[in-house]
Amino acid sequence: MKRFTLSFIVLVVAIGIPLLFIHSNEKNATSDKQITKDALKALENVIQTAEQNYYEPVDKHAMLQGAIKGALAAIGDPYTYLLSERDHQRSVENLYNAEFGGLGVSIYPDHRGFIKISKPMPGTPAESAQLKAGDYITKVNGKRIYLGERTGMTLDDVVDLLRGAVDTDVTLTVQRKFLEPFDIKLTRAKISIPSVTSTLLEDKIGYIRITKFIGTDRAGGTEEEFNKALAAHQRAGMQALILDLRSNQGGLLDAAYHIADAFISEGVIVSTRGRKSEFDEEYPANSDILCDPEIPVVVLVDEYSASASEIVAGAIKDTGRGILVGEKTYGKGVVQKRYPLTGIGAMSLTISSYYTPNGTSIDKSGITPQVHIAEVVPNRIEQIMQRFVAERNTVEDFVTNWIGAEIKRTGEIPKHFRLLEAELPQFRQKLADDGFRVSLRWLTLRAEQLFNLNVGIERIVNLRYDTQLQEAIRIIKAEEVGSIIQLYLTLNQTLKLMGQELQTLLNTSN
């Protein structure tokens, strides 16, 4: 009888514990539902009270958007946030589709708030209409274009006016130097967004720069551009490759994966792990690589290389396929997914962390290059002087005035910076006389950037001032890539063995 009673008690306890948990979970779920219901009711009351009693009219839609922004901000993740409808649409065009309906013209605001053309893209309506670098767009479909607080117009507003459905018309009013304003009618076309530039350097060193990772279609976007550039270099007899990922703040994971896969033939290129198993994924390398494994590869990175660019850099470094030169990367080792919100925009939500082939998470730590080369940083006084000069738009005025005078003198847009450069020492002395002492190096670099922008020159590399690129070329010429890789892999293996031995000692002592 006693044995039976004991068995009965054990059975009751065994069943009672899960029943207790179920009851507790139901209670918590009910409590959570009530809290959510109360919070939503409070939000409704807040908006209603503000609508009825605030001393000025209230934008209810803006308040709801603000509530959503606040809810996402409360998570404490800088990559989880709300996108407006316009930002979401622009993201779909620029990031996912890698194309849009437009004119194919690059624009930028001058320091007065007027919109200038820097360069029409080849094969686009803007080029066909013979728009030129330095032209001002003063009106779009009769709407005056001027940025600033007075008009409330932003650069995004101008982009909205220029973009639109393919085969629709738009009329621009253009102001060209020494000519009366004129109207020109253009028909929008499908414009592909460039993300890759390339050139062949001395000694048949290929150079490819990727500015962002875009395009969900493998037949377009970054992957297609990269493959074409790589193939062109290989046809030209490329002996080494420099992949420039500096200032590349990321983009699509798939696009980055396919770029890394062009170099790596085995193993896992990147893996992701989230709280939900559906976000756990491995991206394996394919044996059919595009870049000859005998080609030395140097990847340039800096503190602004982030996210997708770190996936490529991390994969190439971990697998020993190439070396990294430059500065420590940003350290964004998490993945986001976009969730559209009808009538609001979209939510960017962090869903997982990603890991390099060695199983390393680089989030908040970044990737350290094997060869550290920092860009030249001026001293504090020089920085202050540069800022003062920039705020006064002194260099901008000097460059644009010089270009204007040259056009008036020759009747043509100048194409050679050296003519302007010859006048920079005298201009620098004038700045010094006014109390602004800046280096000739900075002044030359800034003036050349503005000159190229105003006359439509796209300079892919600037070996004169790019110390990181100079070092990459030196390493390749000295045939040091292989030895640096071997040293890195040996050091990694040594550290791994030391870690295993230490763990064995700890286990033994316990």
mmCIF file with all atom_site columns, C-alpha atoms in Angstrom, residues 377-504:
data_model
loop_
_atom_site.group_PDB
_atom_site.id
_atom_site.type_symbol
_atom_site.label_atom_id
_atom_site.label_alt_id
_atom_site.label_comp_id
_atom_site.label_asym_id
_atom_site.label_entity_id
_atom_site.label_seq_id
_atom_site.pdbx_PDB_ins_code
_atom_site.Cartn_x
_atom_site.Cartn_y
_atom_site.Cartn_z
_atom_site.occupancy
_atom_site.B_iso_or_equiv
_atom_site.pdbx_formal_charge
_atom_site.auth_seq_id
_atom_site.auth_comp_id
_atom_site.auth_asym_id
_atom_site.auth_atom_id
_atom_site.pdbx_PDB_model_num
ATOM 1   C CA . VAL A 1 377 ? 45.753 62.566 -41.605 1.00 0.00 ? 377 VAL A CA 1
ATOM 2   C CA . PRO A 1 378 ? 46.521 66.279 -41.202 1.00 0.00 ? 378 PRO A CA 1
ATOM 3   C CA . ASN A 1 379 ? 47.214 67.710 -37.755 1.00 0.00 ? 379 ASN A CA 1
ATOM 4   C CA . ARG A 1 380 ? 44.446 69.395 -35.791 1.00 0.00 ? 380 ARG A CA 1
ATOM 5   C CA . ILE A 1 381 ? 45.343 72.935 -36.897 1.00 0.00 ? 381 ILE A CA 1
ATOM 6   C CA . GLU A 1 382 ? 45.354 71.875 -40.540 1.00 0.00 ? 382 GLU A CA 1
ATOM 7   C CA . GLN A 1 383 ? 41.956 70.185 -40.106 1.00 0.00 ? 383 GLN A CA 1
ATOM 8   C CA . ILE A 1 384 ? 40.470 73.339 -38.629 1.00 0.00 ? 384 ILE A CA 1
ATOM 9   C CA . MET A 1 385 ? 41.892 75.425 -41.487 1.00 0.00 ? 385 MET A CA 1
ATOM 10  C CA . GLN A 1 386 ? 40.528 72.982 -44.075 1.00 0.00 ? 386 GLN A CA 1
ATOM 11  C CA . ARG A 1 387 ? 37.089 73.178 -42.485 1.00 0.00 ? 387 ARG A CA 1
ATOM 12  C CA . PHE A 1 388 ? 37.122 76.993 -42.506 1.00 0.00 ? 388 PHE A CA 1
ATOM 13  C CA . VAL A 1 389 ? 38.116 77.035 -46.184 1.00 0.00 ? 389 VAL A CA 1
ATOM 14  C CA . ALA A 1 390 ? 35.458 74.430 -47.051 1.00 0.00 ? 390 ALA A CA 1
ATOM 15  C CA . GLU A 1 391 ? 32.697 76.270 -45.162 1.00 0.00 ? 391 GLU A CA 1
ATOM 16  C CA . ARG A 1 392 ? 33.451 79.446 -47.116 1.00 0.00 ? 392 ARG A CA 1
ATOM 17  C CA . ASN A 1 393 ? 33.408 77.556 -50.435 1.00 0.00 ? 393 ASN A CA 1
ATOM 18  C CA . THR A 1 394 ? 36.643 79.318 -51.329 1.00 0.00 ? 394 THR A CA 1
ATOM 19  C CA . VAL A 1 395 ? 38.107 76.470 -53.379 1.00 0.00 ? 395 VAL A CA 1
ATOM 20  C CA . GLU A 1 396 ? 34.757 75.853 -55.136 1.00 0.00 ? 396 GLU A CA 1
ATOM 21  C CA . ASP A 1 397 ? 34.580 79.506 -56.187 1.00 0.00 ? 397 ASP A CA 1
ATOM 22  C CA . PHE A 1 398 ? 38.193 79.513 -57.366 1.00 0.00 ? 398 PHE A CA 1
ATOM 23  C CA . VAL A 1 399 ? 37.768 76.354 -59.470 1.00 0.00 ? 399 VAL A CA 1
ATOM 24  C CA . THR A 1 400 ? 34.423 77.300 -61.047 1.00 0.00 ? 400 THR A CA 1
ATOM 25  C CA . ASN A 1 401 ? 35.598 80.841 -61.802 1.00 0.00 ? 401 ASN A CA 1
ATOM 26  C CA . TRP A 1 402 ? 38.779 79.488 -63.399 1.00 0.00 ? 402 TRP A CA 1
ATOM 27  C CA . ILE A 1 403 ? 36.793 77.035 -65.531 1.00 0.00 ? 403 ILE A CA 1
ATOM 28  C CA . GLY A 1 404 ? 34.405 79.818 -66.583 1.00 0.00 ? 404 GLY A CA 1
ATOM 29  C CA . ALA A 1 405 ? 37.267 82.075 -67.583 1.00 0.00 ? 405 ALA A CA 1
ATOM 30  C CA . GLU A 1 406 ? 38.911 79.237 -69.529 1.00 0.00 ? 406 GLU A CA 1
ATOM 31  C CA . ILE A 1 407 ? 35.691 78.465 -71.415 1.00 0.00 ? 407 ILE A CA 1
ATOM 32  C CA . LYS A 1 408 ? 35.346 82.148 -72.269 1.00 0.00 ? 408 LYS A CA 1
ATOM 33  C CA . ARG A 1 409 ? 38.971 82.302 -73.453 1.00 0.00 ? 409 ARG A CA 1
ATOM 34  C CA . THR A 1 410 ? 39.033 79.119 -75.539 1.00 0.00 ? 410 THR A CA 1
ATOM 35  C CA . GLY A 1 411 ? 35.387 78.413 -76.232 1.00 0.00 ? 411 GLY A CA 1
ATOM 36  C CA . GLU A 1 412 ? 35.811 74.868 -74.895 1.00 0.00 ? 412 GLU A CA 1
ATOM 37  C CA . ILE A 1 413 ? 35.468 73.059 -71.577 1.00 0.00 ? 413 ILE A CA 1
ATOM 38  C CA . PRO A 1 414 ? 39.006 72.492 -70.180 1.00 0.00 ? 414 PRO A CA 1
ATOM 39  C CA . LYS A 1 415 ? 40.053 68.862 -69.831 1.00 0.00 ? 415 LYS A CA 1
ATOM 40  C CA . HIS A 1 416 ? 43.528 69.108 -68.288 1.00 0.00 ? 416 HIS A CA 1
ATOM 41  C CA . PHE A 1 417 ? 43.864 69.843 -64.586 1.00 0.00 ? 417 PHE A CA 1
ATOM 42  C CA . ARG A 1 418 ? 47.557 70.689 -64.882 1.00 0.00 ? 418 ARG A CA 1
ATOM 43  C CA . LEU A 1 419 ? 46.697 74.157 -66.231 1.00 0.00 ? 419 LEU A CA 1
ATOM 44  C CA . LEU A 1 420 ? 44.671 74.914 -63.112 1.00 0.00 ? 420 LEU A CA 1
ATOM 45  C CA . GLU A 1 421 ? 47.210 73.215 -60.854 1.00 0.00 ? 421 GLU A CA 1
ATOM 46  C CA . ALA A 1 422 ? 49.902 75.636 -61.976 1.00 0.00 ? 422 ALA A CA 1
ATOM 47  C CA . GLU A 1 423 ? 47.960 78.456 -60.316 1.00 0.00 ? 423 GLU A CA 1
ATOM 48  C CA . LEU A 1 424 ? 47.410 76.703 -56.978 1.00 0.00 ? 424 LEU A CA 1
ATOM 49  C CA . PRO A 1 425 ? 50.634 77.827 -55.208 1.00 0.00 ? 425 PRO A CA 1
ATOM 50  C CA . GLN A 1 426 ? 49.655 81.468 -55.793 1.00 0.00 ? 426 GLN A CA 1
ATOM 51  C CA . PHE A 1 427 ? 46.081 80.736 -54.637 1.00 0.00 ? 427 PHE A CA 1
ATOM 52  C CA . ARG A 1 428 ? 47.434 78.980 -51.540 1.00 0.00 ? 428 ARG A CA 1
ATOM 53  C CA . GLN A 1 429 ? 49.498 82.043 -50.700 1.00 0.00 ? 429 GLN A CA 1
ATOM 54  C CA . LYS A 1 430 ? 46.392 84.197 -51.004 1.00 0.00 ? 430 LYS A CA 1
ATOM 55  C CA . LEU A 1 431 ? 44.590 81.906 -48.560 1.00 0.00 ? 431 LEU A CA 1
ATOM 56  C CA . ALA A 1 432 ? 47.544 82.198 -46.169 1.00 0.00 ? 432 ALA A CA 1
ATOM 57  C CA . ASP A 1 433 ? 47.454 85.985 -46.445 1.00 0.00 ? 433 ASP A CA 1
ATOM 58  C CA . ASP A 1 434 ? 43.790 85.802 -45.416 1.00 0.00 ? 434 ASP A CA 1
ATOM 59  C CA . GLY A 1 435 ? 44.751 83.696 -42.385 1.00 0.00 ? 435 GLY A CA 1
ATOM 60  C CA . PHE A 1 436 ? 43.948 80.227 -43.777 1.00 0.00 ? 436 PHE A CA 1
ATOM 61  C CA . ARG A 1 437 ? 47.050 78.019 -43.970 1.00 0.00 ? 437 ARG A CA 1
ATOM 62  C CA . VAL A 1 438 ? 46.413 74.710 -45.721 1.00 0.00 ? 438 VAL A CA 1
ATOM 63  C CA . SER A 1 439 ? 48.824 72.252 -47.294 1.00 0.00 ? 439 SER A CA 1
ATOM 64  C CA . LEU A 1 440 ? 49.388 72.307 -51.037 1.00 0.00 ? 440 LEU A CA 1
ATOM 65  C CA . ARG A 1 441 ? 48.681 68.557 -51.036 1.00 0.00 ? 441 ARG A CA 1
ATOM 66  C CA . TRP A 1 442 ? 45.155 69.015 -49.662 1.00 0.00 ? 442 TRP A CA 1
ATOM 67  C CA . LEU A 1 443 ? 44.480 72.042 -51.835 1.00 0.00 ? 443 LEU A CA 1
ATOM 68  C CA . THR A 1 444 ? 45.583 70.191 -54.986 1.00 0.00 ? 444 THR A CA 1
ATOM 69  C CA . LEU A 1 445 ? 43.519 67.110 -54.146 1.00 0.00 ? 445 LEU A CA 1
ATOM 70  C CA . ARG A 1 446 ? 40.402 69.160 -53.365 1.00 0.00 ? 446 ARG A CA 1
ATOM 71  C CA . ALA A 1 447 ? 40.795 71.358 -56.453 1.00 0.00 ? 447 ALA A CA 1
ATOM 72  C CA . GLU A 1 448 ? 41.238 68.331 -58.704 1.00 0.00 ? 448 GLU A CA 1
ATOM 73  C CA . GLN A 1 449 ? 38.107 66.662 -57.304 1.00 0.00 ? 449 GLN A CA 1
ATOM 74  C CA . LEU A 1 450 ? 36.067 69.815 -57.974 1.00 0.00 ? 450 LEU A CA 1
ATOM 75  C CA . PHE A 1 451 ? 37.634 70.295 -61.403 1.00 0.00 ? 451 PHE A CA 1
ATOM 76  C CA . ASN A 1 452 ? 36.777 66.727 -62.465 1.00 0.00 ? 452 ASN A CA 1
ATOM 77  C CA . LEU A 1 453 ? 33.238 67.095 -61.131 1.00 0.00 ? 453 LEU A CA 1
ATOM 78  C CA . ASN A 1 454 ? 32.655 70.321 -63.060 1.00 0.00 ? 454 ASN A CA 1
ATOM 79  C CA . VAL A 1 455 ? 34.084 69.196 -66.379 1.00 0.00 ? 455 VAL A CA 1
ATOM 80  C CA . GLY A 1 456 ? 32.796 65.600 -66.328 1.00 0.00 ? 456 GLY A CA 1
ATOM 81  C CA . ILE A 1 457 ? 36.030 63.680 -65.805 1.00 0.00 ? 457 ILE A CA 1
ATOM 82  C CA . GLU A 1 458 ? 35.716 60.375 -63.963 1.00 0.00 ? 458 GLU A CA 1
ATOM 83  C CA . ARG A 1 459 ? 39.097 59.472 -62.533 1.00 0.00 ? 459 ARG A CA 1
ATOM 84  C CA . ILE A 1 460 ? 39.216 55.833 -61.490 1.00 0.00 ? 460 ILE A CA 1
ATOM 85  C CA . VAL A 1 461 ? 42.482 55.988 -59.538 1.00 0.00 ? 461 VAL A CA 1
ATOM 86  C CA . ASN A 1 462 ? 44.782 58.739 -58.296 1.00 0.00 ? 462 ASN A CA 1
ATOM 87  C CA . LEU A 1 463 ? 48.171 57.150 -57.728 1.00 0.00 ? 463 LEU A CA 1
ATOM 88  C CA . ARG A 1 464 ? 49.704 60.470 -56.860 1.00 0.00 ? 464 ARG A CA 1
ATOM 89  C CA . TYR A 1 465 ? 48.009 60.669 -53.475 1.00 0.00 ? 465 TYR A CA 1
ATOM 90  C CA . ASP A 1 466 ? 46.645 57.159 -52.794 1.00 0.00 ? 466 ASP A CA 1
ATOM 91  C CA . THR A 1 467 ? 49.189 55.696 -50.350 1.00 0.00 ? 467 THR A CA 1
ATOM 92  C CA . GLN A 1 468 ? 47.189 52.493 -49.796 1.00 0.00 ? 468 GLN A CA 1
ATOM 93  C CA . LEU A 1 469 ? 47.000 51.763 -53.512 1.00 0.00 ? 469 LEU A CA 1
ATOM 94  C CA . GLN A 1 470 ? 50.691 52.575 -53.845 1.00 0.00 ? 470 GLN A CA 1
ATOM 95  C CA . GLU A 1 471 ? 51.494 50.001 -51.137 1.00 0.00 ? 471 GLU A CA 1
ATOM 96  C CA . ALA A 1 472 ? 49.286 47.370 -52.804 1.00 0.00 ? 472 ALA A CA 1
ATOM 97  C CA . ILE A 1 473 ? 51.172 47.848 -56.078 1.00 0.00 ? 473 ILE A CA 1
ATOM 98  C CA . ARG A 1 474 ? 54.537 47.702 -54.272 1.00 0.00 ? 474 ARG A CA 1
ATOM 99  C CA . ILE A 1 475 ? 53.606 44.413 -52.555 1.00 0.00 ? 475 ILE A CA 1
ATOM 100 C CA . ILE A 1 476 ? 52.533 42.877 -55.867 1.00 0.00 ? 476 ILE A CA 1
ATOM 101 C CA . LYS A 1 477 ? 55.674 44.009 -57.693 1.00 0.00 ? 477 LYS A CA 1
ATOM 102 C CA . ALA A 1 478 ? 57.858 42.688 -54.855 1.00 0.00 ? 478 ALA A CA 1
ATOM 103 C CA . GLU A 1 479 ? 55.995 39.339 -55.087 1.00 0.00 ? 479 GLU A CA 1
ATOM 104 C CA . GLU A 1 480 ? 55.199 39.456 -51.379 1.00 0.00 ? 480 GLU A CA 1
ATOM 105 C CA . VAL A 1 481 ? 51.526 38.426 -51.528 1.00 0.00 ? 481 VAL A CA 1
ATOM 106 C CA . GLY A 1 482 ? 52.237 34.687 -51.194 1.00 0.00 ? 482 GLY A CA 1
ATOM 107 C CA . SER A 1 483 ? 54.637 35.083 -48.265 1.00 0.00 ? 483 SER A CA 1
ATOM 108 C CA . ILE A 1 484 ? 52.214 37.343 -46.386 1.00 0.00 ? 484 ILE A CA 1
ATOM 109 C CA . ILE A 1 485 ? 49.433 34.788 -46.877 1.00 0.00 ? 485 ILE A CA 1
ATOM 110 C CA . GLN A 1 486 ? 51.664 31.949 -45.672 1.00 0.00 ? 486 GLN A CA 1
ATOM 111 C CA . LEU A 1 487 ? 52.728 33.917 -42.601 1.00 0.00 ? 487 LEU A CA 1
ATOM 112 C CA . TYR A 1 488 ? 49.101 34.698 -41.755 1.00 0.00 ? 488 TYR A CA 1
ATOM 113 C CA . LEU A 1 489 ? 47.945 31.077 -42.164 1.00 0.00 ? 489 LEU A CA 1
ATOM 114 C CA . THR A 1 490 ? 50.888 29.739 -40.128 1.00 0.00 ? 490 THR A CA 1
ATOM 115 C CA . LEU A 1 491 ? 50.235 32.216 -37.332 1.00 0.00 ? 491 LEU A CA 1
ATOM 116 C CA . ASN A 1 492 ? 46.554 31.305 -37.317 1.00 0.00 ? 492 ASN A CA 1
ATOM 117 C CA . GLN A 1 493 ? 47.345 27.599 -37.115 1.00 0.00 ? 493 GLN A CA 1
ATOM 118 C CA . THR A 1 494 ? 49.832 28.186 -34.280 1.00 0.00 ? 494 THR A CA 1
ATOM 119 C CA . LEU A 1 495 ? 47.298 30.201 -32.293 1.00 0.00 ? 495 LEU A CA 1
ATOM 120 C CA . LYS A 1 496 ? 44.692 27.496 -32.853 1.00 0.00 ? 496 LYS A CA 1
ATOM 121 C CA . LEU A 1 497 ? 47.011 24.766 -31.563 1.00 0.00 ? 497 LEU A CA 1
ATOM 122 C CA . MET A 1 498 ? 47.975 26.886 -28.550 1.00 0.00 ? 498 MET A CA 1
ATOM 123 C CA . GLY A 1 499 ? 44.285 27.381 -27.779 1.00 0.00 ? 499 GLY A CA 1
ATOM 124 C CA . GLN A 1 500 ? 43.645 23.641 -27.981 1.00 0.00 ? 500 GLN A CA 1
ATOM 125 C CA . GLU A 1 501 ? 46.608 22.880 -25.689 1.00 0.00 ? 501 GLU A CA 1
ATOM 126 C CA . LEU A 1 502 ? 45.450 25.465 -23.186 1.00 0.00 ? 502 LEU A CA 1
ATOM 127 C CA . GLN A 1 503 ? 41.958 23.996 -23.190 1.00 0.00 ? 503 GLN A CA 1
ATOM 128 C CA . THR A 1 504 ? 43.422 20.508 -22.633 1.00 0.00 ? 504 THR A CA 1
#
